[in-house]
Amino acid sequence: MSSAATRSPFVESQLAAPASPLPGAGVPWLDAARREHLAAFAEAGLPTKHVEAWKYTALRALAQRKFSTGDAQAAARAIDASAFALPGVDGPVLAFVNGVFRADLSQLAQLPDGLELRPMSQALREDPEPLRFTLSRYEPEKGDVFVRLNAALAGDGVLLKVVAGAKVAAPVHLLFIGAPAEGDVAWHLRHVIELGEGSELSLVEHHAASGDQRHLGTTCTDIVLREGAVLHHAAFQDAAPGAALIRRTKLHLGARSHATVHVVELGAALARHDLQAELVGNEARFDTRGVFLLHAKQHGDTQLAIRQQALNTTTDSVWRGVADERARGVFRGAVLVEPGADGSDCNVQNKNLLLSEQAEIDTKPELVIYADEVKAVHGATVGQLDERALFYLQSRGIPQAQARGVLTAAFCRTVLDDLPNAELRAYLGDRLVAQLPA
Amino acid sequence: MLKIENLHARVAGKEILKGLTLAVNAGEVHAIMGPNGAGKSTLGNVLAGRPGYEVTAGSVEFNGVNILELPPEERAAAGVFLALQYPVEIPGVNNTYFLRTALNAQRKARGENELDSMAFLKTVREKLKIMQISDDLLKRAVNEGFSGGEKKRNEIFQMALLEPKLAILDETDSGLDIDALKQVSQGVNALRSPERSFLVITHYQRLLDYITPDFVHVLADGKIVESGDRTLALKLEEHGYAWVKEHEAGVVGEPA
């Protein structure tokens, strides 16, 4: 609860009028929804450590900072798009700078058959009505004020749809660039993605920076997989070292659909990712592979929350964390197998490596099972490199620092083993290695 | 080549080596035998520089250099190789990558140029032929899922590739069936040369049927208590290690 007198500087700064009018402003139902969300955000304020979901991620420092509500110059900032090309990712590109769509950096000509892709800002200006249900709805999630903030202030994002039966071969590149501005900017993006029945899509979510800045970005992504749809989603978080990035990705999996999500987290001072999945259709499958590599005073927090709600569903989650120097990592892997989800399997594995005495990683697998005939496996470890392996490499002539690098890289790369895009896999592997201490 | 004098070493606070003296010349094969707990593996690990093995007295000179001062990787670059009793599995590190990284790290340390992947693969193929190893082993992660025999053969293969001046085989025969033992021995014999010395650490004389040593030493309670030619190994086989202890104590005479 906060009144005007007790609001934090952060909350106060977000109540200012947007730097430029939000797309869709003037649409009565949207204005009303945004007002309601903003009021709820102002009322709640930022969560404290007493809120379970934020127990290990303190927002005290963030609460004391002020951010401008958007970047009025975002559309005009000079950016070299070629710097953000990814090997093996040669399909359509939808690019945003400080939360604003940039047609000049995007590649939307000649979209593959069956793929509908456009920025939400365009839809809100041209024909907002079809988005009414999606943007008005709020699912109360305890403590999730960032979803409120995002709903109040997001004016742009990705609207993507694959029509039933379409198989989109070329990976779609969703590019989010943070660019230095006159001050610290808060930007918000809302993505709505739908894969029709039996369709296939490969998606690359890419957070990058064109220079250091301390912006705050929030994203809310909803992904729906209809029956039999197949999604390969790779998320590469390479934001500026000073940036704060708070993401919520929510997947909804229909019968026999299969989503595979690979996550590589390298950047940002504060990176929080809530990755949520609901397996609502029989035989749905959800695989996640992720790694966070933290150094300096980085704080990385991944909250995986899976609900298996239908018969014979399968989820498999393999995560690695590495923290060096004074970094702090948090991983929560929660799986709920609901009544009726009989015959389901779930696996959550999280191994972590501490490379310095000051680094810390908190990991917490949580499996709750209410169904029958369920096979559930989980494991979580935090430790140092295997001394026997280290000596083995050294005894073969590999200097200790290099040997540590080889072992740490192998530890991280495991999560990329089954990434089908070989060029992207090699690139991400190299980026992981490059970020390891020399 | 290798001169060990009055070596004392501790592991976890317990003194294991208690004044070991041994000299190995270029091209010689020395077998170190002894009962369990005598300090055989400790000797190998001390020479290779394994952390946790603390030298409290004595010296080890390798080609005139005091190697006790060097980290393991520098000993390796100088030409010391330890085939481990229990080779370590390293998931995620491809065997080929491991070998190339090791070879090039050693070459770099010696001021030699590093091998590119073509030159490296050519060398690997030559060595594979000597070792009769299928290249399938190279594509897998280091020792991961290898059988006991495969692990030991991989050790000898690494030795063939790294071409050390002093190879220490720490109970390379343990856990091997007779076919694997023969293969490993053939590999070792193929690498014998006037410039390369071997320290073959073993509990059983069986290995020495295949790798003929120039000298045999008996290690007991942290010291070499008996040295001789290969007939010493046969005597041990016949009389067991108890004989050595009694012999040391002067209880019985030289067996006939």
XYZ file of C-alpha atoms in Angstrom:
694
model
C 0.000 0.000 0.000
C 1.341 3.398 -0.779
C -0.099 6.839 -0.691
C 1.383 9.792 -2.539
C 3.443 10.601 0.515
C 5.067 7.182 0.851
C 5.587 6.321 -2.798
C 9.125 5.458 -3.768
C 10.956 7.690 -6.267
C 10.682 4.856 -8.768
C 6.915 4.559 -8.499
C 6.521 8.316 -8.516
C 8.576 8.636 -11.701
C 6.369 6.132 -13.499
C 3.220 8.126 -12.767
C 4.416 11.017 -14.941
C 2.864 11.482 -18.362
C 4.565 9.320 -21.024
C 7.447 10.985 -22.896
C 5.400 10.646 -26.048
C 1.741 9.614 -26.316
C 1.316 5.845 -26.073
C 0.081 4.112 -29.198
C -3.605 3.441 -28.726
C -4.073 6.478 -26.462
C -7.609 7.776 -26.924
C -9.135 4.327 -27.362
C -11.571 4.402 -24.460
C -11.339 0.778 -23.290
C -7.540 0.866 -23.523
C -7.258 4.174 -21.688
C -9.458 2.750 -18.947
C -7.454 -0.448 -18.685
C -4.155 1.453 -18.566
C -5.447 3.801 -15.889
C -6.613 0.882 -13.803
C -3.274 -0.917 -14.132
C -1.300 2.189 -13.269
C -3.429 2.855 -10.208
C -2.951 -0.733 -9.061
C 0.805 -0.403 -9.606
C 0.962 2.855 -7.649
C -1.090 1.329 -4.874
C 1.062 -1.786 -4.569
C 4.506 -0.237 -5.033
C 7.543 -2.429 -5.611
C 7.584 -5.782 -3.836
C 9.778 -6.135 -0.777
C 11.758 -9.205 0.210
C 8.779 -10.326 2.264
C 7.027 -11.210 -0.980
C 8.024 -14.825 -1.584
C 8.607 -14.381 -5.328
C 11.077 -11.573 -4.632
C 12.723 -13.036 -1.569
C 16.185 -13.246 -3.117
C 15.983 -10.222 -5.376
C 16.035 -6.939 -3.524
C 14.488 -3.981 -5.321
C 15.484 -1.376 -2.726
C 18.064 0.212 -5.018
C 15.660 0.238 -7.952
C 12.959 1.832 -5.796
C 15.227 4.818 -5.165
C 15.870 5.450 -8.850
C 13.846 7.584 -11.257
C 13.246 6.714 -14.882
C 11.656 8.766 -17.604
C 8.490 7.180 -18.963
C 9.776 6.176 -22.372
C 12.317 7.692 -24.743
C 10.883 10.396 -27.017
C 13.957 10.170 -29.260
C 13.892 6.375 -29.613
C 12.670 6.483 -33.206
C 15.529 8.752 -34.266
C 18.550 7.285 -32.518
C 21.319 6.196 -34.852
C 21.755 2.439 -34.608
C 23.796 0.093 -36.758
C 21.462 -2.861 -37.212
C 24.190 -5.045 -38.733
C 25.908 -5.147 -35.340
C 23.045 -7.252 -34.029
C 22.818 -9.895 -36.731
C 23.023 -13.443 -35.360
C 24.549 -16.368 -37.258
C 21.929 -18.816 -38.449
C 19.132 -16.306 -37.845
C 18.225 -15.069 -41.301
C 14.438 -14.764 -41.250
C 12.236 -11.720 -40.646
C 13.404 -9.183 -38.065
C 11.284 -7.059 -35.784
C 13.448 -4.493 -34.012
C 12.776 -2.144 -31.117
C 14.950 0.579 -29.609
C 14.256 1.571 -26.012
C 10.845 -0.022 -26.358
C 9.872 1.675 -29.638
C 9.401 -0.177 -32.940
C 11.938 0.708 -35.623
C 10.843 -0.108 -39.158
C 14.253 0.962 -40.474
C 16.000 -1.737 -38.429
C 13.403 -4.409 -39.123
C 13.034 -6.801 -42.006
C 9.384 -7.456 -42.684
C 9.304 -7.621 -46.464
C 8.178 -10.890 -48.032
C 7.125 -12.664 -44.875
C 7.015 -16.440 -45.246
C 3.641 -17.976 -46.055
C 1.481 -18.403 -43.008
C 3.355 -15.897 -40.845
C 1.694 -12.722 -39.641
C 4.117 -10.392 -37.935
C 3.802 -6.721 -37.054
C 4.426 -4.308 -34.217
C 1.654 -3.831 -31.710
C 1.919 -0.030 -32.077
C 0.763 -0.385 -35.668
C -2.198 -2.547 -34.690
C -3.192 -0.155 -31.911
C -3.181 2.803 -34.300
C -4.944 1.052 -37.156
C -7.372 -1.391 -35.569
C -7.136 -1.905 -31.805
C -10.435 -3.745 -31.395
C -9.129 -7.320 -31.931
C -6.677 -6.739 -29.064
C -9.376 -5.663 -26.656
C -9.700 -8.957 -24.815
C -5.945 -9.552 -24.585
C -5.056 -6.089 -23.344
C -7.970 -5.577 -20.979
C -7.642 -8.867 -19.198
C -5.597 -9.086 -16.042
C -4.850 -12.346 -14.347
C -4.131 -11.533 -10.761
C -0.749 -12.911 -9.894
C 0.336 -12.283 -6.399
C 2.968 -9.613 -6.119
C 3.425 -9.197 -9.825
C 3.380 -5.416 -10.016
C 5.651 -5.410 -13.056
C 2.879 -7.013 -15.072
C 0.663 -4.138 -13.940
C 3.287 -1.554 -14.813
C 3.822 -3.167 -18.190
C 0.111 -3.272 -18.923
C -0.220 0.381 -17.956
C 2.642 1.704 -20.047
C 3.409 -0.713 -22.886
C 2.477 0.779 -26.212
C 4.405 -1.521 -28.438
C 5.550 -5.090 -28.834
C 5.371 -8.065 -31.129
C 2.202 -9.418 -32.639
C 2.966 -12.730 -34.236
C 0.722 -15.431 -35.567
C 1.451 -18.582 -37.464
C -1.629 -19.860 -39.246
C -2.699 -23.470 -38.751
C -0.523 -25.962 -40.531
C 2.116 -23.426 -41.620
C 5.714 -24.389 -41.052
C 7.881 -21.289 -40.901
C 11.427 -22.449 -41.558
C 13.488 -19.257 -41.247
C 13.921 -18.172 -37.623
C 12.180 -14.931 -36.686
C 14.520 -12.483 -34.967
C 12.942 -10.322 -32.268
C 15.513 -7.688 -31.463
C 15.348 -5.431 -28.415
C 18.075 -2.824 -28.343
C 18.825 -0.604 -25.403
C 20.394 2.657 -26.566
C 21.979 5.407 -24.484
C 19.573 8.308 -23.971
C 19.645 11.650 -22.130
C 18.715 9.925 -18.896
C 17.588 6.575 -17.548
C 14.561 5.348 -19.454
C 11.885 2.855 -18.453
C 10.408 1.053 -21.433
C 7.772 -1.637 -21.649
C 6.884 -4.129 -24.350
C 3.997 -6.521 -24.647
C 4.210 -9.490 -26.999
C 1.391 -11.708 -28.172
C 2.370 -14.823 -30.077
C 0.141 -17.573 -31.344
C 0.987 -20.779 -33.148
C -1.998 -22.274 -34.909
C -2.820 -25.980 -34.995
C 0.005 -28.079 -36.354
C 2.160 -25.054 -37.153
C 5.888 -24.686 -36.557
C 7.969 -21.674 -35.665
C 11.513 -20.885 -34.681
C 11.881 -17.721 -32.661
C 14.948 -15.863 -31.440
C 14.411 -13.329 -28.663
C 17.460 -11.123 -28.507
C 18.162 -8.437 -25.932
C 21.123 -6.281 -26.874
C 22.689 -2.875 -26.308
C 24.100 -0.224 -28.613
C 26.031 1.331 -25.746
C 25.976 1.266 -21.987
C 22.986 2.680 -20.188
C 21.006 2.002 -17.055
C 17.521 1.707 -18.517
C 14.801 -0.477 -17.109
C 12.952 -2.681 -19.557
C 9.953 -4.847 -18.833
C 8.448 -7.354 -21.216
C 5.349 -9.477 -21.001
C 5.157 -12.251 -23.534
C 2.202 -14.536 -24.055
C 2.739 -17.514 -26.294
C -0.087 -19.852 -27.200
C 0.537 -23.174 -28.897
C -2.551 -24.739 -30.386
C -2.884 -28.475 -30.831
C 0.190 -30.091 -32.329
C 2.137 -26.833 -32.725
C 5.927 -26.886 -32.423
C 7.977 -23.955 -31.161
C 11.735 -23.530 -30.890
C 12.398 -20.458 -28.841
C 15.919 -19.219 -28.152
C 16.322 -16.249 -25.829
C 19.682 -14.499 -25.761
C 19.926 -11.827 -23.104
C 22.925 -9.649 -23.853
C 21.690 -6.348 -22.420
C 23.954 -3.490 -21.328
C 25.974 -4.121 -18.152
C 24.059 -1.387 -16.334
C 20.581 -2.282 -17.553
C 17.713 -3.770 -15.588
C 15.486 -6.194 -17.427
C 12.360 -7.750 -16.003
C 10.658 -10.287 -18.231
C 7.663 -12.504 -17.895
C 7.183 -15.169 -20.526
C 4.067 -17.256 -20.333
C 3.378 -20.249 -22.524
C 0.090 -22.009 -22.952
C 0.475 -25.455 -24.483
C -2.355 -27.284 -26.184
C -2.639 -30.995 -26.862
C 0.431 -32.635 -28.400
C 2.129 -29.290 -28.777
C 5.823 -29.055 -28.040
C 7.775 -25.987 -26.991
C 11.532 -25.963 -26.506
C 13.030 -22.890 -24.885
C 16.760 -22.216 -24.707
C 17.838 -19.283 -22.576
C 21.285 -17.699 -22.374
C 21.589 -14.870 -19.880
C 24.794 -12.849 -20.083
C 24.017 -9.162 -19.650
C 22.235 -6.634 -17.437
C 22.950 -5.548 -13.876
C 19.595 -6.926 -12.823
C 17.895 -9.610 -14.888
C 14.723 -11.183 -13.680
C 12.926 -13.714 -15.825
C 9.686 -15.381 -14.914
C 9.247 -18.273 -17.312
C 5.847 -19.828 -16.903
C 4.128 -22.629 -18.728
C 0.709 -24.170 -18.529
C 0.377 -27.546 -20.174
C -3.358 -27.688 -20.700
C -3.597 -30.259 -23.490
C -2.908 -33.982 -23.272
C 0.580 -35.054 -24.271
C 1.893 -31.506 -24.403
C 5.632 -31.229 -23.969
C 7.751 -28.378 -22.627
C 11.548 -28.476 -22.562
C 13.721 -25.711 -21.187
C 17.467 -25.369 -21.265
C 19.066 -22.343 -19.731
C 22.248 -20.877 -18.422
C 23.114 -17.679 -16.630
C 26.662 -16.452 -16.433
C 27.118 -13.666 -13.916
C 30.094 -11.578 -12.906
C 30.917 -8.224 -11.294
C 27.859 -7.340 -9.196
C 25.297 -8.761 -11.579
C 22.098 -10.159 -10.190
C 20.278 -12.812 -12.205
C 17.002 -14.354 -11.104
C 15.183 -17.008 -13.094
C 11.820 -18.198 -11.855
C 10.571 -21.202 -13.724
C 6.982 -22.098 -12.942
C 5.322 -24.972 -14.720
C 1.811 -26.301 -14.350
C 1.061 -29.675 -15.855
C -2.706 -29.876 -16.105
C -3.437 -32.615 -18.620
C -2.790 -36.324 -19.172
C 0.643 -37.594 -20.162
C 2.346 -34.235 -20.303
C 6.128 -33.992 -20.135
C 8.425 -31.255 -18.960
C 12.195 -31.358 -18.851
C 14.225 -28.462 -17.483
C 18.012 -28.362 -17.403
C 19.611 -25.190 -16.074
C 23.111 -24.080 -15.248
C 24.290 -21.073 -13.316
C 27.751 -19.594 -12.965
C 28.560 -16.713 -10.647
C 31.915 -14.995 -10.363
C 33.230 -12.045 -8.347
C 30.356 -10.597 -6.296
C 27.523 -11.767 -8.499
C 24.324 -13.266 -7.196
C 22.231 -15.867 -8.949
C 18.775 -17.131 -8.105
C 16.966 -20.069 -9.632
C 13.605 -21.435 -8.749
C 12.259 -24.397 -10.651
C 8.687 -25.057 -9.636
C 6.572 -27.759 -11.185
C 3.009 -28.392 -10.212
C 1.426 -31.556 -11.535
C -2.246 -30.958 -11.026
C -4.969 -33.471 -10.223
C -5.879 -35.332 -13.374
C -2.504 -34.897 -15.056
C -1.918 -38.625 -14.679
C 0.950 -40.294 -16.511
C 2.973 -37.094 -16.613
C 6.757 -36.770 -16.313
C 8.735 -33.880 -14.984
C 12.403 -33.262 -14.506
C 14.130 -30.182 -13.087
C 17.909 -30.097 -12.915
C 19.863 -27.068 -11.821
C 23.616 -27.150 -11.322
C 25.561 -24.095 -10.307
C 29.160 -23.115 -10.142
C 30.645 -20.479 -7.885
C 33.898 -19.056 -9.218
C 34.597 -16.740 -6.301
C 34.146 -16.711 -2.568
C 31.938 -13.624 -2.706
C 29.570 -15.010 -5.334
C 26.282 -16.553 -4.282
C 23.639 -18.671 -5.932
C 20.349 -19.711 -4.363
C 18.547 -22.568 -6.026
C 15.250 -24.100 -5.156
C 13.517 -26.894 -7.038
C 9.902 -27.331 -6.031
C 7.899 -30.277 -7.225
C 4.320 -30.595 -6.145
C 2.414 -33.577 -7.433
C -1.292 -34.241 -7.144
C -1.656 -36.753 -9.979
C -1.068 -40.502 -10.283
C 1.534 -42.447 -12.256
C 3.854 -39.445 -12.317
C 7.586 -39.740 -12.826
C 9.282 -36.777 -11.192
C 12.996 -36.109 -10.880
C 14.797 -33.093 -9.568
C 18.274 -32.104 -8.540
C 20.049 -28.929 -7.566
C 23.668 -28.354 -6.671
C 25.919 -25.409 -5.967
C 29.639 -26.010 -6.001
C 33.082 -25.431 -7.364
C 34.882 -26.993 -10.279
C 35.844 -30.633 -9.906
C 39.401 -30.543 -8.544
C 40.182 -33.942 -10.029
C 39.206 -32.769 -13.491
C 41.220 -29.601 -13.020
C 44.350 -31.559 -12.103
C 43.770 -33.949 -14.996
C 43.789 -31.084 -17.496
C 46.797 -29.450 -15.863
C 48.712 -32.714 -15.808
C 48.296 -32.798 -19.582
C 49.907 -29.383 -19.883
C 46.895 -27.062 -19.867
C 47.618 -24.027 -17.642
C 45.321 -23.760 -14.644
C 43.447 -20.648 -15.748
C 42.819 -22.149 -19.170
C 41.798 -25.458 -17.617
C 39.265 -23.657 -15.448
C 37.944 -21.942 -18.558
C 37.618 -25.234 -20.442
C 35.717 -26.877 -17.590
C 33.448 -23.918 -16.963
C 32.658 -23.589 -20.658
C 31.781 -27.276 -20.843
C 29.554 -26.878 -17.811
C 27.624 -24.049 -19.480
C 27.551 -25.382 -23.023
C 25.685 -28.501 -21.991
C 22.433 -26.585 -22.162
C 23.017 -25.750 -25.814
C 23.680 -29.329 -26.911
C 20.223 -29.864 -28.326
C 19.686 -26.409 -29.821
C 18.821 -27.399 -33.384
C 20.207 -24.270 -35.102
C 23.879 -25.268 -35.389
C 25.180 -21.827 -36.344
C 23.324 -20.142 -33.498
C 24.457 -22.879 -31.127
C 28.095 -22.303 -32.060
C 27.712 -18.540 -31.739
C 26.069 -18.687 -28.314
C 28.663 -21.198 -27.149
C 31.432 -18.833 -28.221
C 29.747 -15.912 -26.492
C 29.510 -17.920 -23.277
C 33.190 -18.780 -23.480
C 34.119 -15.174 -24.244
C 32.364 -14.021 -21.090
C 34.203 -16.459 -18.842
C 37.060 -15.114 -16.736
C 40.297 -15.248 -18.713
C 67.112 -37.772 -16.338
C 65.173 -38.207 -13.086
C 66.915 -37.972 -9.753
C 64.851 -38.427 -6.616
C 66.692 -38.002 -3.336
C 65.455 -38.657 0.150
C 61.897 -37.723 -0.782
C 59.421 -37.293 2.033
C 55.799 -36.514 1.312
C 52.559 -36.202 3.241
C 48.968 -36.687 2.226
C 46.256 -35.300 4.494
C 48.809 -34.842 7.261
C 50.033 -38.433 7.094
C 53.572 -39.149 6.046
C 53.530 -41.609 3.143
C 56.931 -41.279 1.494
C 59.732 -41.561 4.028
C 63.013 -40.998 2.291
C 62.690 -42.370 -1.221
C 65.751 -42.295 -3.446
C 65.712 -43.302 -7.100
C 67.606 -42.452 -10.286
C 66.243 -43.090 -13.762
C 68.370 -42.613 -16.877
C 67.121 -41.845 -20.360
C 65.620 -44.833 -22.130
C 65.256 -46.954 -18.999
C 62.110 -48.680 -17.810
C 61.820 -48.908 -14.039
C 59.088 -50.886 -12.366
C 57.937 -49.814 -8.913
C 56.228 -52.614 -7.038
C 54.982 -52.877 -3.556
C 52.118 -53.771 -1.283
C 49.012 -51.637 -0.921
C 49.671 -48.513 1.071
C 53.406 -48.531 0.395
C 53.247 -45.142 -1.333
C 53.355 -46.198 -4.999
C 50.550 -43.929 -6.196
C 51.760 -41.143 -3.933
C 55.076 -41.214 -5.750
C 53.357 -40.822 -9.124
C 51.136 -38.025 -7.882
C 53.994 -36.169 -6.193
C 56.017 -36.290 -9.405
C 53.075 -34.967 -11.438
C 52.341 -32.219 -8.911
C 48.887 -33.171 -7.724
C 47.488 -30.729 -5.139
C 47.242 -32.214 -1.662
C 50.537 -34.063 -1.910
C 52.931 -32.130 0.261
C 56.662 -32.656 -0.045
C 58.288 -32.150 3.350
C 61.883 -33.041 2.517
C 64.121 -34.208 -0.293
C 64.434 -33.221 -3.917
C 63.336 -34.250 -7.379
C 65.449 -33.163 -10.305
C 64.216 -33.727 -13.824
C 66.849 -33.011 -16.465
C 68.610 -30.748 -13.998
C 65.473 -28.802 -13.011
C 63.889 -28.944 -9.556
C 60.371 -29.808 -10.690
C 58.859 -29.687 -7.206
C 58.691 -25.934 -7.643
C 56.624 -26.187 -10.845
C 52.836 -26.391 -11.277
C 51.541 -29.564 -12.973
C 51.208 -27.956 -16.404
C 54.844 -26.861 -16.439
C 55.984 -30.325 -15.428
C 53.913 -31.686 -18.310
C 55.479 -29.236 -20.744
C 58.897 -30.249 -19.444
C 58.058 -33.825 -20.404
C 56.502 -35.499 -17.358
C 53.371 -37.552 -18.014
C 51.254 -39.396 -15.465
C 48.836 -42.046 -16.698
C 46.230 -41.938 -13.946
C 45.070 -44.944 -12.028
C 41.564 -43.509 -12.210
C 41.225 -41.355 -15.334
C 38.678 -38.590 -14.793
C 35.465 -38.267 -16.803
C 34.957 -34.760 -18.132
C 31.434 -34.330 -19.525
C 31.092 -31.695 -22.206
C 34.750 -31.650 -23.208
C 35.330 -33.410 -26.482
C 38.335 -35.758 -26.469
C 39.816 -34.296 -29.645
C 39.480 -30.753 -28.339
C 41.053 -31.802 -25.047
C 44.027 -33.426 -26.761
C 44.619 -30.547 -29.124
C 44.365 -27.999 -26.320
C 46.823 -30.005 -24.242
C 49.292 -30.561 -27.062
C 49.225 -26.947 -28.156
C 49.519 -25.676 -24.580
C 52.657 -27.787 -24.174
C 54.054 -26.683 -27.519
C 53.398 -23.063 -26.648
C 55.089 -23.453 -23.272
C 58.139 -24.887 -25.033
C 58.206 -22.050 -27.562
C 57.121 -24.284 -30.437
C 54.449 -23.274 -32.917
C 50.921 -24.557 -32.278
C 49.431 -27.139 -34.620
C 46.450 -26.166 -36.741
C 43.561 -28.602 -36.929
C 44.826 -30.227 -40.146
C 48.305 -30.884 -38.785
C 46.831 -32.032 -35.499
C 44.480 -34.531 -37.135
C 47.341 -35.929 -39.180
C 49.336 -36.529 -36.002
C 46.313 -38.043 -34.295
C 45.754 -40.517 -37.130
C 49.347 -41.721 -36.970
C 49.086 -42.285 -33.234
C 45.708 -43.978 -33.504
C 47.282 -46.515 -35.815
C 49.985 -47.296 -33.274
C 47.464 -47.635 -30.472
C 44.857 -49.530 -32.500
C 42.154 -47.215 -31.197
C 39.041 -46.417 -33.196
C 38.508 -42.734 -33.850
C 35.059 -43.068 -32.319
C 36.795 -42.530 -28.985
C 37.917 -39.105 -30.135
C 34.444 -37.826 -30.841
C 33.178 -38.553 -27.354
C 33.587 -36.485 -24.217
C 36.811 -37.217 -22.326
C 36.429 -40.645 -20.708
C 32.678 -40.185 -20.341
C 30.988 -43.554 -20.502
C 34.288 -45.229 -21.402
C 34.825 -48.770 -20.159
C 37.741 -49.341 -17.792
C 39.838 -50.627 -20.675
C 38.946 -47.684 -22.905
C 39.942 -45.237 -20.201
C 43.360 -46.835 -19.794
C 43.898 -47.022 -23.539
C 42.940 -43.373 -23.767
C 45.651 -42.595 -21.211
C 48.258 -44.385 -23.295
C 46.933 -42.703 -26.420
C 47.390 -39.310 -24.750
C 50.920 -40.344 -23.886
C 51.589 -41.297 -27.507
C 50.363 -37.921 -28.652
C 52.091 -35.799 -26.033
C 55.399 -37.699 -26.400
C 56.689 -37.178 -22.860
C 60.296 -37.753 -21.814
C 59.210 -39.485 -18.617
C 56.023 -41.513 -18.534
C 54.681 -42.626 -15.170
C 52.085 -45.378 -15.390
C 50.135 -45.543 -12.148
C 48.638 -49.029 -11.909
C 47.619 -48.848 -15.527
C 47.031 -52.596 -15.359
C 44.459 -52.431 -12.586
C 41.006 -53.460 -13.691
C 42.116 -54.650 -17.117
C 41.324 -58.011 -18.603
C 44.077 -59.871 -20.377
C 43.233 -58.538 -23.852
C 43.127 -54.940 -22.700
C 46.356 -55.496 -20.780
C 48.044 -56.720 -23.953
C 46.769 -53.768 -25.971
C 47.927 -51.251 -23.383
C 51.328 -52.959 -23.158
C 51.731 -52.974 -26.910
C 51.049 -49.260 -26.911
C 53.661 -48.666 -24.237
C 56.223 -50.852 -25.974
C 55.672 -48.989 -29.222
C 56.649 -45.805 -27.417
C 59.850 -47.118 -25.872
C 62.861 -45.236 -27.167
C 66.386 -44.355 -26.064
C 65.168 -40.854 -25.134
C 62.063 -41.865 -23.194
C 61.998 -43.282 -19.703
C 59.200 -45.093 -17.943
C 58.209 -45.508 -14.343
C 55.793 -48.410 -14.268
C 53.915 -48.558 -10.977
C 52.137 -51.848 -10.415
C 50.966 -54.172 -7.740
C 51.253 -57.318 -9.834
C 54.098 -58.700 -11.844
C 51.654 -59.678 -14.615
C 52.117 -56.364 -16.450
C 55.851 -56.946 -16.491
C 55.337 -60.049 -18.610
C 54.411 -57.640 -21.374
C 56.468 -54.563 -20.515
C 59.936 -55.785 -19.725
C 61.584 -53.518 -17.150
C 65.292 -52.769 -16.934
C 65.029 -52.379 -13.187
C 62.548 -53.415 -10.528
C 62.237 -51.626 -7.201
C 60.239 -52.687 -4.223
C 58.574 -49.884 -2.326
C 57.518 -50.585 1.230
C 56.509 -48.128 3.914
C 57.527 -45.121 1.855
C 61.014 -46.256 0.914
C 62.659 -48.387 -1.716
C 63.734 -51.453 0.173
C 64.984 -53.603 -2.615
C 66.197 -53.053 -6.181
C 67.179 -55.480 -8.846
C 66.607 -56.608 -12.388
C 63.382 -58.168 -13.613
C 64.036 -61.391 -11.766
C 63.180 -59.498 -8.587
C 59.624 -59.193 -9.830
C 59.479 -62.932 -10.347
C 60.764 -63.535 -6.821
C 58.073 -61.264 -5.468
C 55.486 -63.135 -7.442
C 56.714 -66.340 -5.940
C 57.164 -65.228 -2.331
C 54.741 -62.331 -1.945
C 55.380 -58.973 -0.332
C 55.642 -60.474 3.115
C 59.005 -61.795 2.070
C 60.284 -58.293 1.406
C 59.399 -57.166 4.867
C 60.996 -60.169 6.463
C 63.998 -59.812 4.190
C 64.305 -56.176 5.226
C 64.191 -57.094 8.846
C 66.903 -59.677 8.258
C 64.707 -62.514 9.419
C 65.323 -64.726 6.446
C 68.009 -64.914 3.830
C 67.799 -64.526 0.079
C 65.435 -67.147 -1.246
C 66.992 -69.627 -3.571
